[in-house]
Structures are given as C-alpha cells and as structure tokens.
Amino acid sequence: MKKIKVLSIFVVLLSAISFTSCDSEPIDPTLSGVDNSGGDNGGTDNGGGNGNGNGNGGNNGSTSGDYWPMALNNKWVFNSNGIEEEMKITGTQTVDGSSYYKVNQLFSSAGVVGNATTLLRKNNGSYSVRIGVVIPGTQGGPTITISPYEFIILKDNLAVGQTWTQNVTQTTSYSIQGIPPIEMVVNYTGTIVEKDATITVNGETFTNVIKSKLVQTYTGGTMTTNYWFAKNVGPVKAESTTTGGVNSTLLSYDLN
C-alpha cells in the first residue's frame, strides 16, 4: 500500500500526541504521512466529521466554472519538493447522501504514519475535502483514529478579497481504556486572493487561474497555505508557509 502525506489544505490532527505531552494541535499534512490507497472504490461512509461555516459575501450559489474537474481516473502529476507524485481519482463514495470522489493521495507522499481516506466534493462553487485517518499501533502503542472531518478549500464564486470561515471539530480517539477522545476546534479562513490570473508552472502557462489562501487557526498557532487552481485543469500549485512544508507544482495532467 502506498504511504503518503496529505498536503497542508487538509490538516491531520496532532492530537495523535505522545503520552508525554499535554499539547495538541493540527499538524500540517505536508508533515504527516498517511496511506490513502486503502478502501474500495465505492460504498457509503456514515462516519461523523464536523464542519460548519459560511462565506461573508459574494455569490454563494452557482459556480463560475470548473476549477477542479472530478471524474474517475482524472490524474495530476506534481513536483513536490523535487519528488514526482501522482494524485489520481480512484473511485466514488457516498457520505450522508452526498457523492464524493476518492483520491489516492493529495499532492505529496512520504513517510509511514497512518491510513487515510480522502474525499473531494464540489457543490455549486464550493470545493470540499473530507479526511479520516487511522494510525495503527506499533511496538505496543495504541491505534489512533481521527474521525472524518471536512472543510472547504475553494469557493470559485466569491470575488477577490472575499472570504469564508468554518469551525471544524477534529476528534481523536485512542485504543486504550480510560483515555477519552480528544476534541479540538480548528478555524479555517479562506480568502480569494486573485481571479482570472495567469501563472507559469514548470514551463506551462495557465490562464483563468484562481489563487486562494487558507489559514488554519488553532490553540497555539496558525498555518497558511496558498493554492492556485486553473479553470478546467484543477490545482496547478500549492505552497505551504509552514516550516518543512511541501510545495507542489504541476508537471502534467490527464482528464476524462
């Protein structure tokens, strides 16, 4: 099975903490290796993530285009800190009556930490990511489960300067009797930085690009990631400001 890291959009909770620490924070998924290849290509997930939010202006209804084409076998190949990585849509899944697309990984891959299920969904102009993680116990340690949670990475129907916010509860459980689940609320604030932009990535020029910024705020800190999405292409660049974070640039893509 392929062991991967989820890119910083998508925060995997560091309440998978050691027992010597009392602190918990969401970790930059560029720093957290998870295996996204397990599971089937369909089915129903009734796992409970918790996310709620709103945009503070602009058109929250119809989309302005397709900035992340979602279809089975669509794939994007990235250069992530010098390593070539393929992100591919491998199947579909239904969660609480809504249809999602499953990806094998998000942008970058690296060390072995756990097994993730990562899903994508577009609803009008909102693009959401849903992540659930299981970190198997090793060397007598506990199994750690991060219940599925969901957040918005892009709203293509907002104007430049407009924002959206969400408070998402991440719940981490341990397979040790007497240790209660740990809950942490992470605030996501997204901003549309540019629209109808042009960007050159690895020698290819993309037009009709939206640049978004996603700031994750939690007790003790913040993390910021910038994303560039090209119309009818998808993500072409992702840049984390977190120390040690992964920066990804598109090398090629194949869409159905």
Coordinates of C-alpha atoms in Angstrom, one line a residue:
M1 CA 0.0 0.0 0.0
K2 CA 1.2 3.5 -0.8
K3 CA 2.1 5.6 2.2
I4 CA 1.6 9.3 1.7
K5 CA 1.3 12.7 3.2
V6 CA -1.7 14.8 2.8
L7 CA -1.0 18.4 1.7
S8 CA -1.5 21.3 4.1
I9 CA -5.0 22.0 2.9
F10 CA -6.1 19.4 4.8
V11 CA -4.9 19.3 8.4
V12 CA -4.5 16.0 10.1
L13 CA -4.8 16.4 13.8
L14 CA -1.8 16.2 16.0
S15 CA -3.8 15.2 18.9
A16 CA -2.2 11.9 17.9
I17 CA 0.2 13.1 20.6
S18 CA 2.7 11.2 22.7
F19 CA 1.7 10.4 26.2
T20 CA 4.5 12.7 27.5
S21 CA 2.8 15.8 26.0
C22 CA -0.3 17.6 27.1
D23 CA -0.5 19.8 24.0
S24 CA -2.5 19.1 20.8
E25 CA -2.5 20.9 17.5
P26 CA -3.5 20.2 14.0
I27 CA -0.4 19.2 12.1
D28 CA 0.4 20.4 8.6
P29 CA -0.5 17.4 6.5
T30 CA 2.6 18.0 4.5
L31 CA 4.4 16.7 7.5
S32 CA 2.1 13.8 8.3
G33 CA 2.4 10.7 6.2
V34 CA -0.9 8.8 5.7
D35 CA -1.8 5.9 3.4
N36 CA -4.6 7.0 1.2
S37 CA -4.7 3.9 -1.0
G38 CA -6.8 1.6 1.1
G39 CA -10.5 1.0 0.8
D40 CA -12.8 0.2 -2.1
N41 CA -14.0 2.3 -5.0
G42 CA -17.4 2.9 -3.7
G43 CA -19.7 2.5 -0.7
T44 CA -21.2 4.5 2.0
D45 CA -19.4 6.3 4.8
N46 CA -21.5 7.3 7.8
G47 CA -18.6 8.5 9.8
G48 CA -19.1 11.7 11.6
G49 CA -17.0 14.7 10.7
N50 CA -18.0 18.1 12.0
G51 CA -17.6 21.2 10.0
N52 CA -19.7 24.3 9.6
G53 CA -19.1 27.7 8.0
N54 CA -20.2 30.5 5.8
G55 CA -18.9 32.9 3.2
N56 CA -19.1 36.6 4.2
G57 CA -20.2 37.9 0.9
G58 CA -20.4 37.3 -2.8
N59 CA -22.4 34.7 -4.7
N60 CA -22.6 31.5 -2.6
G61 CA -24.8 29.8 -5.2
S62 CA -23.8 29.0 -8.8
T63 CA -20.2 28.2 -9.8
S64 CA -18.1 30.4 -12.0
G65 CA -16.5 27.4 -13.8
D66 CA -14.8 24.1 -13.1
Y67 CA -11.6 24.6 -11.2
W68 CA -11.1 21.0 -10.1
P69 CA -12.5 18.6 -12.7
M70 CA -13.7 15.5 -10.9
A71 CA -14.1 12.3 -12.8
L72 CA -12.9 8.7 -12.3
N73 CA -9.2 8.3 -13.3
N74 CA -8.5 12.0 -13.6
K75 CA -4.9 12.5 -12.5
W76 CA -2.4 15.2 -11.8
V77 CA 1.3 14.7 -11.5
F78 CA 3.2 17.1 -9.3
N79 CA 6.8 18.0 -8.4
S80 CA 6.6 18.0 -4.6
N81 CA 9.9 19.2 -3.2
G82 CA 11.8 17.5 -6.0
I83 CA 9.8 14.3 -6.0
E84 CA 7.4 13.3 -8.7
E85 CA 4.0 12.5 -7.3
E86 CA 0.7 11.4 -8.9
M87 CA -2.7 12.4 -7.5
K88 CA -5.5 10.3 -9.0
I89 CA -9.2 10.0 -8.5
T90 CA -9.7 6.3 -7.8
G91 CA -13.4 5.9 -7.1
T92 CA -16.6 7.4 -5.6
Q93 CA -18.1 7.2 -2.2
T94 CA -21.4 8.3 -0.6
V95 CA -21.5 10.1 2.7
D96 CA -24.8 11.1 4.3
G97 CA -26.4 11.1 0.9
S98 CA -23.8 13.2 -0.8
S99 CA -21.5 11.9 -3.5
Y100 CA -17.7 12.3 -3.2
Y101 CA -14.7 11.4 -5.3
K102 CA -11.9 9.4 -3.6
V103 CA -8.2 10.3 -4.3
N104 CA -5.2 8.1 -3.7
Q105 CA -3.3 11.0 -2.2
L106 CA -3.2 14.7 -2.1
F107 CA -0.2 16.3 -3.8
S108 CA 2.7 14.7 -2.0
S109 CA 3.8 11.4 -0.5
A110 CA 6.3 10.4 2.2
G111 CA 6.7 8.6 5.5
V112 CA 4.5 6.0 7.0
V113 CA 2.2 7.2 9.7
G114 CA -1.3 6.0 9.1
N115 CA -4.1 5.1 6.7
A116 CA -6.3 7.9 5.4
T117 CA -9.4 8.1 3.4
T118 CA -9.5 11.4 1.5
L119 CA -12.6 12.5 -0.4
L120 CA -13.3 15.5 -2.7
R121 CA -16.7 17.1 -3.4
K122 CA -17.9 20.1 -5.4
N123 CA -21.2 21.7 -4.5
N124 CA -22.0 24.6 -6.8
G125 CA -19.0 26.8 -6.3
S126 CA -17.6 25.2 -3.1
Y127 CA -14.9 22.6 -3.2
S128 CA -14.6 20.5 -0.1
V129 CA -12.1 18.0 1.3
R130 CA -13.0 15.3 3.8
I131 CA -10.3 13.4 5.6
G132 CA -10.4 10.5 8.1
V133 CA -7.3 8.8 9.4
V134 CA -6.4 5.6 11.3
I135 CA -2.9 5.3 12.6
P136 CA -2.2 1.6 13.5
G137 CA -0.5 0.9 16.8
T138 CA 3.2 -0.1 16.5
Q139 CA 5.5 -1.6 19.1
G140 CA 2.7 -2.0 21.6
G141 CA 1.4 1.6 21.1
P142 CA -2.3 2.4 20.7
T143 CA -4.2 2.7 17.5
I144 CA -5.2 6.3 16.9
T145 CA -8.3 7.2 15.0
I146 CA -9.1 10.7 13.7
S147 CA -12.8 10.8 12.8
P148 CA -13.7 12.2 9.4
Y149 CA -13.8 16.0 9.2
E150 CA -14.5 18.2 6.3
F151 CA -13.5 21.7 5.2
I152 CA -13.7 24.0 2.1
I153 CA -10.6 24.6 0.1
L154 CA -12.0 26.9 -2.5
K155 CA -15.1 29.0 -3.3
D156 CA -14.9 29.9 -7.0
N157 CA -18.0 32.1 -6.8
L158 CA -16.5 34.7 -4.5
A159 CA -14.9 37.9 -5.6
V160 CA -11.3 38.9 -4.9
G161 CA -10.9 39.8 -1.3
Q162 CA -14.0 37.9 -0.1
T163 CA -13.6 35.2 2.5
W164 CA -15.3 32.2 4.0
T165 CA -14.9 30.8 7.5
Q166 CA -15.5 27.4 9.2
N167 CA -15.1 26.0 12.6
V168 CA -14.3 22.3 12.3
T169 CA -14.1 19.9 15.2
Q170 CA -11.4 17.2 14.9
T171 CA -11.9 14.2 17.2
T172 CA -9.0 11.8 18.0
S173 CA -9.6 8.5 19.8
Y174 CA -7.1 6.0 21.3
S175 CA -7.5 2.3 21.6
I176 CA -6.6 2.4 25.3
Q177 CA -9.2 2.0 28.0
G178 CA -9.5 5.1 30.2
I179 CA -8.2 7.6 27.6
P180 CA -11.2 9.7 26.4
P181 CA -11.4 11.1 22.9
I182 CA -9.7 14.5 22.4
E183 CA -11.7 17.2 20.6
M184 CA -10.2 20.3 19.1
V185 CA -11.8 23.1 17.2
V186 CA -9.8 24.4 14.2
N187 CA -10.9 27.6 12.5
Y188 CA -10.5 27.8 8.7
T189 CA -10.5 31.1 7.0
G190 CA -10.2 31.1 3.2
T191 CA -9.6 34.2 1.0
I192 CA -9.8 34.7 -2.7
V193 CA -6.5 36.4 -3.5
E194 CA -6.7 36.6 -7.3
K195 CA -9.1 35.7 -10.1
D196 CA -8.6 35.5 -13.8
A197 CA -4.8 35.3 -13.2
T198 CA -2.1 33.9 -15.4
I199 CA 0.6 31.7 -13.9
T200 CA 3.5 29.8 -15.5
V201 CA 4.3 26.5 -13.8
N202 CA 7.1 24.3 -14.9
G203 CA 7.2 26.0 -18.3
E204 CA 3.4 25.8 -19.0
T205 CA 1.3 28.9 -18.8
F206 CA -2.2 28.6 -17.3
T207 CA -4.9 31.3 -17.6
N208 CA -8.2 31.8 -15.8
V209 CA -6.5 30.9 -12.5
I210 CA -7.9 31.5 -9.0
K211 CA -5.4 31.9 -6.2
S212 CA -6.8 31.2 -2.7
K213 CA -5.3 31.3 0.7
L214 CA -6.4 29.0 3.5
V215 CA -5.4 29.9 7.1
Q216 CA -5.9 27.3 9.9
T217 CA -6.0 28.7 13.4
Y218 CA -5.9 26.6 16.5
T219 CA -4.8 26.9 20.1
G220 CA -1.2 27.9 20.0
G221 CA -0.7 28.7 16.4
T222 CA -1.7 29.1 12.7
M223 CA -0.8 27.6 9.4
T224 CA -1.2 29.2 6.0
T225 CA -1.3 27.5 2.5
N226 CA -1.7 29.2 -0.9
Y227 CA -3.3 27.4 -3.8
W228 CA -3.6 28.1 -7.5
F229 CA -6.5 26.5 -9.4
A230 CA -6.7 26.7 -13.2
K231 CA -10.1 26.6 -14.9
N232 CA -10.8 23.2 -16.5
V233 CA -7.4 21.9 -15.2
G234 CA -7.5 21.8 -11.4
P235 CA -4.8 22.6 -8.9
V236 CA -1.5 23.7 -10.5
K237 CA 0.4 24.9 -7.5
A238 CA 0.3 24.6 -3.7
E239 CA 2.6 26.5 -1.4
S240 CA 2.8 25.9 2.4
T241 CA 4.3 28.6 4.7
T242 CA 4.8 26.0 7.4
T243 CA 8.4 25.3 8.2
G244 CA 9.3 22.0 6.5
G245 CA 6.1 22.1 4.4
V246 CA 5.8 20.7 0.9
N247 CA 5.5 22.9 -2.1
S248 CA 3.9 21.2 -5.1
T249 CA 3.9 22.3 -8.8
L250 CA 2.0 20.6 -11.6
L251 CA 4.1 18.7 -14.1
S252 CA 1.3 17.1 -16.2
Y253 CA -2.4 16.1 -16.0
D254 CA -4.8 13.8 -17.8
L255 CA -8.5 14.5 -17.5
N256 CA -11.5 12.5 -18.7

